[in-house]
PDB file of C-alpha atoms in Angstrom:
ATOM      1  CA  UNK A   1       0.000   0.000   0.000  1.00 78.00           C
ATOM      2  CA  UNK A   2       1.366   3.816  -1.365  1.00 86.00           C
ATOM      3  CA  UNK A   3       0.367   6.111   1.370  1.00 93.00           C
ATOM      4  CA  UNK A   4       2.201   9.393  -0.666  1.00 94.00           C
ATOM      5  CA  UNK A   5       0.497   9.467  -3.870  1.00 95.00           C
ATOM      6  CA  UNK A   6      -1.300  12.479  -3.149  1.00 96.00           C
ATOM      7  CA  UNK A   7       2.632  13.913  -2.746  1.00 96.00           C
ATOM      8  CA  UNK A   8       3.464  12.673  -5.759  1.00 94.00           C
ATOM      9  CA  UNK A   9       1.221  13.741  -7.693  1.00 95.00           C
ATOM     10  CA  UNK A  10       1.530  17.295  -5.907  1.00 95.00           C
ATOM     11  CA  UNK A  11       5.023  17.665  -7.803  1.00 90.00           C
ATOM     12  CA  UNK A  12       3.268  17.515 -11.352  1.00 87.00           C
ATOM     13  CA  UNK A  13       0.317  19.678 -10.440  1.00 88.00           C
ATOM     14  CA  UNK A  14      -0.318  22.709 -12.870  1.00 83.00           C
ATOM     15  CA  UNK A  15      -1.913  24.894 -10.615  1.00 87.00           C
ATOM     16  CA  UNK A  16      -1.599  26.361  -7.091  1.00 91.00           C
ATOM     17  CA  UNK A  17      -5.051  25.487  -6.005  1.00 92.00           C
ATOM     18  CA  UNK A  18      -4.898  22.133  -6.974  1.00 93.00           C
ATOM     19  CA  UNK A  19      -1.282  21.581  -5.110  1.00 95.00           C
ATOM     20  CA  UNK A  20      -3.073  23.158  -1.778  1.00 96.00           C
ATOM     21  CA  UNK A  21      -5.507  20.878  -2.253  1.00 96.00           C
ATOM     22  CA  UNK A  22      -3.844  17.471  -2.857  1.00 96.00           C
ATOM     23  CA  UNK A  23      -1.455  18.686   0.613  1.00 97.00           C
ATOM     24  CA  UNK A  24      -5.171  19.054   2.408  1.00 97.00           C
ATOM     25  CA  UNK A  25      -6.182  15.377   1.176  1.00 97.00           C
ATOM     26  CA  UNK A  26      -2.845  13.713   2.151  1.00 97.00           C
ATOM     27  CA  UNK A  27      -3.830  15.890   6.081  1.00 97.00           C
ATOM     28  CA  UNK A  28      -6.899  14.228   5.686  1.00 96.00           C
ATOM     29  CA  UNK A  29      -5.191  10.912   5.143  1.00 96.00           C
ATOM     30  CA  UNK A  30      -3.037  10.628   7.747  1.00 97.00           C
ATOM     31  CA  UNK A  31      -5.035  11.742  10.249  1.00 95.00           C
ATOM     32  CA  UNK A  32      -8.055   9.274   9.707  1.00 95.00           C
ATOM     33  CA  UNK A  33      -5.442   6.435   9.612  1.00 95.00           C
ATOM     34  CA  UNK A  34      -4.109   7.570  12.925  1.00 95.00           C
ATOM     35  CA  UNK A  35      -7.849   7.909  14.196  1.00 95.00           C
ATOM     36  CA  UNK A  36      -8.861   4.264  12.517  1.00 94.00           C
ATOM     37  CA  UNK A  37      -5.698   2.468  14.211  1.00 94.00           C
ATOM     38  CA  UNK A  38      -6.353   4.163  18.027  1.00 93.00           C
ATOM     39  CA  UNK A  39      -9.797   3.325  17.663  1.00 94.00           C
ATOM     40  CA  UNK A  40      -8.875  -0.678  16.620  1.00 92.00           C
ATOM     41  CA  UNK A  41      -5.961  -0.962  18.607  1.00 91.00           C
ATOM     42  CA  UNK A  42      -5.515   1.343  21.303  1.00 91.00           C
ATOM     43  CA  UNK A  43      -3.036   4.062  21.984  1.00 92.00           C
ATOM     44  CA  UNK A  44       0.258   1.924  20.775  1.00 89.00           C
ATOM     45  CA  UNK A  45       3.179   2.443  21.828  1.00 90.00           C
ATOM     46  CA  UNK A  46       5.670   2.069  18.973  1.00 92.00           C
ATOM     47  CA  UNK A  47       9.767   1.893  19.106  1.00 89.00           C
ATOM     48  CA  UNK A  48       9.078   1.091  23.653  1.00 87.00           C
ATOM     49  CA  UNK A  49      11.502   1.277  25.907  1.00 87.00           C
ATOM     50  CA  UNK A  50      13.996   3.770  23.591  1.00 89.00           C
ATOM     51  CA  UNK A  51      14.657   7.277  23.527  1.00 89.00           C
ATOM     52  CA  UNK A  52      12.594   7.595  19.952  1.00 90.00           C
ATOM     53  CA  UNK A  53       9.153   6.184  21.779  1.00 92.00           C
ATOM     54  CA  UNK A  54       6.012   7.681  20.493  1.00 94.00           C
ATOM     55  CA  UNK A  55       2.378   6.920  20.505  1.00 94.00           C
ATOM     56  CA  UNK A  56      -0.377   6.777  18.547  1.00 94.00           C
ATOM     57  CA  UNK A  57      -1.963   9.681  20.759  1.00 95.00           C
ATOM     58  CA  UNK A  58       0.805  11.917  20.363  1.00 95.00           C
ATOM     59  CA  UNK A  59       1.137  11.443  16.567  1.00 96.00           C
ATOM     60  CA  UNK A  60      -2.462  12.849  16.650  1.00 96.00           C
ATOM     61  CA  UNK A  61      -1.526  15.692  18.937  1.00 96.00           C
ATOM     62  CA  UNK A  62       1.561  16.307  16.489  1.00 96.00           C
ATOM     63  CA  UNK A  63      -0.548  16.494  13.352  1.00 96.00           C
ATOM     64  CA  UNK A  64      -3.088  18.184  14.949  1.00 96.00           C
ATOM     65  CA  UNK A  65      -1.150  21.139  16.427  1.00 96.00           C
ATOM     66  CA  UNK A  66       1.113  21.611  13.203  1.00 96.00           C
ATOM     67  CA  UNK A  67      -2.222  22.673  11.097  1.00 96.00           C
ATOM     68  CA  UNK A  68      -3.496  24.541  13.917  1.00 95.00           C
ATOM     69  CA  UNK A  69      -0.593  26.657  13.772  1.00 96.00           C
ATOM     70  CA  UNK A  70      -0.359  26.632   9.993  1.00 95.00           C
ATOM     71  CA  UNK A  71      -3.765  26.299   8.597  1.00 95.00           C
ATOM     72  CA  UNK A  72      -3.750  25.644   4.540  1.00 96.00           C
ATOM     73  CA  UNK A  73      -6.678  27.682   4.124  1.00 95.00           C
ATOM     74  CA  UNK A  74      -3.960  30.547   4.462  1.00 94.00           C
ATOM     75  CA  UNK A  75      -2.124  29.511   1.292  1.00 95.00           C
ATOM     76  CA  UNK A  76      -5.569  28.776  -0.690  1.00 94.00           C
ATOM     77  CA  UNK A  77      -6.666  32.372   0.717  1.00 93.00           C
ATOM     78  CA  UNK A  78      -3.493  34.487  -1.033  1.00 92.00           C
ATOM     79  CA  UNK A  79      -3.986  32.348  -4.217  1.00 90.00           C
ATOM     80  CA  UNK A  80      -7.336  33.847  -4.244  1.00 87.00           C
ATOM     81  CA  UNK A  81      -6.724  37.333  -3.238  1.00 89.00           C
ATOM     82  CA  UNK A  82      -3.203  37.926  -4.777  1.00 88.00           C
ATOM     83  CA  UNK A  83      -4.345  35.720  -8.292  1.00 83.00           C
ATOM     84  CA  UNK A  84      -1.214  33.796  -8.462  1.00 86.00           C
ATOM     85  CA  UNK A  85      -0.360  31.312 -11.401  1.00 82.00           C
ATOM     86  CA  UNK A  86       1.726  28.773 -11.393  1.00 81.00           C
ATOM     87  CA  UNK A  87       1.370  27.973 -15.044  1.00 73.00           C
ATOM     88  CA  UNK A  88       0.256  30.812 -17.290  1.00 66.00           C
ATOM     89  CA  UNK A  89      -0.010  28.776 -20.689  1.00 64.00           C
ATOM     90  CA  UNK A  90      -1.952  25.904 -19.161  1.00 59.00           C
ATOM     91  CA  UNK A  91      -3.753  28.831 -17.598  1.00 57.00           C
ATOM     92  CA  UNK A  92      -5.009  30.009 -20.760  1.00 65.00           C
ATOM     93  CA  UNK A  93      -6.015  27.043 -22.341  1.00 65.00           C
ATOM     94  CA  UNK A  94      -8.092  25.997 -19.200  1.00 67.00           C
ATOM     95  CA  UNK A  95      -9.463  29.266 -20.007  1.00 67.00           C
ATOM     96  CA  UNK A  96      -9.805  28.578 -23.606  1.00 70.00           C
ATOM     97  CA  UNK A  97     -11.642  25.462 -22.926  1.00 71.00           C
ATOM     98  CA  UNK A  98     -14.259  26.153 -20.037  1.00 72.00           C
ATOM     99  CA  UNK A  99     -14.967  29.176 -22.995  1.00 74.00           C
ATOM    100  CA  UNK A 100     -15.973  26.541 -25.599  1.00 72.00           C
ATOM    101  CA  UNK A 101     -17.655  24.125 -23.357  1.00 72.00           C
ATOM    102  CA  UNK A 102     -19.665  27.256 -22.456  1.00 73.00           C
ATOM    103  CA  UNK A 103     -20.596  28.622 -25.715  1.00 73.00           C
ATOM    104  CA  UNK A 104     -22.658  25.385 -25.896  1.00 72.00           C
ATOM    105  CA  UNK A 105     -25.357  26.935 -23.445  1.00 68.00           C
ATOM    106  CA  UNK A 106     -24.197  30.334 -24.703  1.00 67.00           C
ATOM    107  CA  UNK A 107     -27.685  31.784 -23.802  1.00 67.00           C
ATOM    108  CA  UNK A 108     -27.251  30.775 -20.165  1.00 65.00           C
ATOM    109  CA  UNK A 109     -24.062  31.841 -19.723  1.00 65.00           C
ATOM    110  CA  UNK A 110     -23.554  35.098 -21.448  1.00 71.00           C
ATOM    111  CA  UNK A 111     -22.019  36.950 -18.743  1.00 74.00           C
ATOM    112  CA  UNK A 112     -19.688  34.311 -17.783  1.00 74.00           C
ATOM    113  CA  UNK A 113     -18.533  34.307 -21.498  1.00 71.00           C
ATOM    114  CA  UNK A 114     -17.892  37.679 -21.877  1.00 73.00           C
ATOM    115  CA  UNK A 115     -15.957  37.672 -17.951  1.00 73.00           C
ATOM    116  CA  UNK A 116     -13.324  34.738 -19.473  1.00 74.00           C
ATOM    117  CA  UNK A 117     -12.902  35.894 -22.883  1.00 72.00           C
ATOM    118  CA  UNK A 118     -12.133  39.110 -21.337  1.00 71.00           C
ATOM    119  CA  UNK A 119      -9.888  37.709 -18.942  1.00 68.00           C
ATOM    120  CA  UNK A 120      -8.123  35.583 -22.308  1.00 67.00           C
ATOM    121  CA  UNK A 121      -7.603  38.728 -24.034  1.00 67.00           C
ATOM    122  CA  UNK A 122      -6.256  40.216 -21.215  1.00 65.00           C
ATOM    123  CA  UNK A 123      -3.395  37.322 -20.602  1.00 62.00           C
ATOM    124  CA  UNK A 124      -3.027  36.405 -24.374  1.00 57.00           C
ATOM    125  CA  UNK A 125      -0.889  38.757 -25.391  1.00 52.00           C
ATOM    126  CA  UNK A 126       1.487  39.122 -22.019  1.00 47.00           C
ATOM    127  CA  UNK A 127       1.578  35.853 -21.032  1.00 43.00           C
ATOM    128  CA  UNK A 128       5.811  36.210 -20.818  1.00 38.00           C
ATOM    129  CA  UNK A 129       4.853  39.796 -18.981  1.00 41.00           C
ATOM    130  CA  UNK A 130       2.917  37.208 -16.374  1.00 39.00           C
ATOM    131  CA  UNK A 131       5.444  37.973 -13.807  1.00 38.00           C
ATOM    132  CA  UNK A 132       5.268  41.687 -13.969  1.00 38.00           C
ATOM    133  CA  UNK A 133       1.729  41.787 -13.979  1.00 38.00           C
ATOM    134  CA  UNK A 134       1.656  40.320 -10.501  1.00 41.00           C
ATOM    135  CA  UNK A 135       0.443  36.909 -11.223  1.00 57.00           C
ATOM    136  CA  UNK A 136       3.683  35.197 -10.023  1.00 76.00           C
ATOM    137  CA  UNK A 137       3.652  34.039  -6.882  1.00 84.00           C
ATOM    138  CA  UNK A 138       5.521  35.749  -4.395  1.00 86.00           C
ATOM    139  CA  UNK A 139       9.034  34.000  -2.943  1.00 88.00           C
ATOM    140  CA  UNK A 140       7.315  34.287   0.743  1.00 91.00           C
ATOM    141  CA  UNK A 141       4.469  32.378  -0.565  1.00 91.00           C
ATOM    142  CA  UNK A 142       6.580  29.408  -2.677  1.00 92.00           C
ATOM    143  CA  UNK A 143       9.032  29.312   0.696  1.00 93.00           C
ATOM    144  CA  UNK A 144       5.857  28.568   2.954  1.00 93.00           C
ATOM    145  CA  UNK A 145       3.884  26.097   0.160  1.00 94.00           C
ATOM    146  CA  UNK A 146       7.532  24.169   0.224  1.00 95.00           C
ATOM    147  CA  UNK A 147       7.664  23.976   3.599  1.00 96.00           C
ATOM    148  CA  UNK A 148       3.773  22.415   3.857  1.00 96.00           C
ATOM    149  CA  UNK A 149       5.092  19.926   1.356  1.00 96.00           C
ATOM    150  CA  UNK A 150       8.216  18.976   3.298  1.00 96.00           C
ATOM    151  CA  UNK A 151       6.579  19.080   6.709  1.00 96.00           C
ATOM    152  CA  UNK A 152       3.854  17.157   5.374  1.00 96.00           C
ATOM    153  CA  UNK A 153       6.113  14.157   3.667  1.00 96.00           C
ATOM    154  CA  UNK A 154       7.731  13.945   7.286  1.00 96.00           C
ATOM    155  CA  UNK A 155       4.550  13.261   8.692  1.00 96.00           C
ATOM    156  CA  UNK A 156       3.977  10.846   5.744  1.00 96.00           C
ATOM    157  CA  UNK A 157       7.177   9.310   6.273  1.00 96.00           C
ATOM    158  CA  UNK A 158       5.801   8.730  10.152  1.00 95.00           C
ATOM    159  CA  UNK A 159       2.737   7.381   9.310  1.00 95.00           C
ATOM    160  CA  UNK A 160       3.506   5.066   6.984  1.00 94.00           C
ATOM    161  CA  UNK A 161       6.233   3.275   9.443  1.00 93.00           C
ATOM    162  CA  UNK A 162       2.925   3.218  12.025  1.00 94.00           C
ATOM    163  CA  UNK A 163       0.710   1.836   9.175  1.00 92.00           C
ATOM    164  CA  UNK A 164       2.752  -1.212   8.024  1.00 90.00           C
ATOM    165  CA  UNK A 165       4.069  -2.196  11.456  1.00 89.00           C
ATOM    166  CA  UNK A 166       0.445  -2.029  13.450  1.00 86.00           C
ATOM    167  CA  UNK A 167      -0.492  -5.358  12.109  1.00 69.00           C
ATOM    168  CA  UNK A 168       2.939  -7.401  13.121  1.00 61.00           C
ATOM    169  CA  UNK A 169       1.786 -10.849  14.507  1.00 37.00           C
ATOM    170  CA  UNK A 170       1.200 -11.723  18.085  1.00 34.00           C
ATOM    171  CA  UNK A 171       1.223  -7.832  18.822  1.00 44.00           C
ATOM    172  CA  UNK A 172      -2.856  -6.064  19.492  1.00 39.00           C
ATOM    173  CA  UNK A 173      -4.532  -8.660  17.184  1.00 32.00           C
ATOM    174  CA  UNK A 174      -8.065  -7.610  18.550  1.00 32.00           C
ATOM    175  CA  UNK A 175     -11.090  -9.659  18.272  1.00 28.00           C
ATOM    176  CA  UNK A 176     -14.726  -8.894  19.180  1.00 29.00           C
ATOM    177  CA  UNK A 177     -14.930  -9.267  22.820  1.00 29.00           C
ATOM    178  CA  UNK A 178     -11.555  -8.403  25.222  1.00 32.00           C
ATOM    179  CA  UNK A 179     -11.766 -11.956  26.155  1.00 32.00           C
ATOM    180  CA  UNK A 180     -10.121 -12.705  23.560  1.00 31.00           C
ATOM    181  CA  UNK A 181      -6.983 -10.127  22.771  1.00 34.00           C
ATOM    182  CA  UNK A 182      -3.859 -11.369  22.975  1.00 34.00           C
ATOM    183  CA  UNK A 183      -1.090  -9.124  23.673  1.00 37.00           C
ATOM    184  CA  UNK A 184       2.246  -9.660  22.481  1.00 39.00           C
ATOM    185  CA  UNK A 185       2.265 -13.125  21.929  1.00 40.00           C
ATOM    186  CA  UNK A 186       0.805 -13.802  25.828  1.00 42.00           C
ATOM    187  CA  UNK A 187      -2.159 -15.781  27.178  1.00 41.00           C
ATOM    188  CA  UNK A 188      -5.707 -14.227  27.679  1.00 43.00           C
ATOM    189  CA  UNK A 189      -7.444 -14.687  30.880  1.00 43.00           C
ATOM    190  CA  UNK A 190     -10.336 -16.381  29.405  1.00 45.00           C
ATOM    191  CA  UNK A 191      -7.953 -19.532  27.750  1.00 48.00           C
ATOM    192  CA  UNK A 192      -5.634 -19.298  31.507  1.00 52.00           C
ATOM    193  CA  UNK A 193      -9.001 -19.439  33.454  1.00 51.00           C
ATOM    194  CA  UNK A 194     -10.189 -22.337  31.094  1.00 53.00           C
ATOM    195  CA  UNK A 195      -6.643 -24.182  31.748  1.00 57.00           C
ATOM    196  CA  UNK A 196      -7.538 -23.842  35.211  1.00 57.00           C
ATOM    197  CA  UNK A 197     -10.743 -24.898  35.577  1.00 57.00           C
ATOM    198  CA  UNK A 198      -9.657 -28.077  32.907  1.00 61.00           C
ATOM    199  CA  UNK A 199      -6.626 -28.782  35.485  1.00 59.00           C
ATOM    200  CA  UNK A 200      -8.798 -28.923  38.528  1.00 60.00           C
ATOM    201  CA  UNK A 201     -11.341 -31.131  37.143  1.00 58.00           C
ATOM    202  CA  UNK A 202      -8.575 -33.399  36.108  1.00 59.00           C
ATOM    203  CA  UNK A 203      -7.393 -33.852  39.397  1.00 58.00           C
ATOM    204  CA  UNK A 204     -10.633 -34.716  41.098  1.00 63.00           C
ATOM    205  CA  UNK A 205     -10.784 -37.314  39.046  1.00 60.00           C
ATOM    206  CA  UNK A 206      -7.372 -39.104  39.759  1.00 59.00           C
ATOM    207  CA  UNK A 207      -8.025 -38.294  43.192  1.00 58.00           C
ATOM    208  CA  UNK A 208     -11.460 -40.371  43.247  1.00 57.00           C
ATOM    209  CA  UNK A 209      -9.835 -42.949  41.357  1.00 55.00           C
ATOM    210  CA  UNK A 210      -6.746 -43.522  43.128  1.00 56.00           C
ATOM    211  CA  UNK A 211      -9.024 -43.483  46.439  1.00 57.00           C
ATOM    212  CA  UNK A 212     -11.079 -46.079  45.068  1.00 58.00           C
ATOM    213  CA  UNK A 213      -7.817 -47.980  43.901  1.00 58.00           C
ATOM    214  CA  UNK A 214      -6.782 -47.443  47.766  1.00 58.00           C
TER     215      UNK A 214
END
């Protein structure tokens, strides 16, 4: 199982938005898969009794609090307000496109028509001027969408060492009822306390046979 693809396809993306947006899904991603595992398993301890131990309940905290303190809606918010492109050609064929589809229902959509062809007039002929026309996006803002990306392929990196090593045998395999758990590799209660009661009904019965015998 690939638990990065929404990173890798983040490096091919042609637009800002979508970028921000594949970064939001791969959030999303990791932090259900934390939730799923605590919920099945239990708060986990994982690399125990070193200096690198971590939970499952503090990889939540750790993926919570970094989005708190850097929420993505911030980068999709500047894209917005500050118009940046990341691709100016692809730009204007996306443009050029949603125009055609549109002339289809040309009645309905007048005023959207006129808005984009506008717009493709406007970039057509400065499409290498792009830059000074303020549609590049700012250093500030590449530095802190580069960061997300790195920050968020650490966390990757993290979760995908929890994901494939949750299910090792003989550690938390959990069944219906707790009866029935068995914890690294050790007995339940319920099969000990059947051993028991199997043991003591064994030796009542040598012990009325041997008295007999006597």
């Amino acid at each position: 199982i690939s638990y990065n693809n929404n990173l890798i396809l983040f490096k091919d993306s042609e637009t800002y938005e979508e970028q921000v947006n594949l970064l939001d899904k791969q959030k999303n991603l990791i932090y259900k898969g934390y939730e799923d595992i605590l919920d099945k398993y239990g708060n986990k301890i994982f690399n125990e009794g070193t200096s690198e131990a971590f939970s499952i309940s503090e990889c939540i905290a750790e993926v919570r609090n970094f989005f708190y303190e850097n929420p993505l809606s911030s980068l999709t918010a500047e894209i917005e307000n500050k118009g940046y492109v990341k691709n100016p050609t692809f730009s204007l064929e996306k443009i050029n496109l949603e125009i055609e589809s549109l002339l289809i229902k040309k009645e309905d959509n007048e005023r959207k028509i006129n808005e984009l062809t506008n717009l493709f007039h406007t970039l057509y002929g400065y499409d290498v001027e792009v830059v000074t026309l303020g549609q590049e996006a700012s250093e500030e803002f590449l530095n802190r969408l580069n960061m997300f990306y790195n920050r968020i392929n650490e966390l990757t990196d993290t979760y995908t060492f929890v994901a494939r090593n949750t299910n090792k045998a003989g550690v938390y395999v959990t069944y219906n009822t707790p009866a029935y758990v068995l914890k690294n590799g050790g007995l339940t209660l319920f099969i000990e306390l059947l051993i028991s009661i199997l043991a003591g009904a064994v030796f009542r019965i040598l012990a009325v046979f041997f008295k007999k015998e006597g």
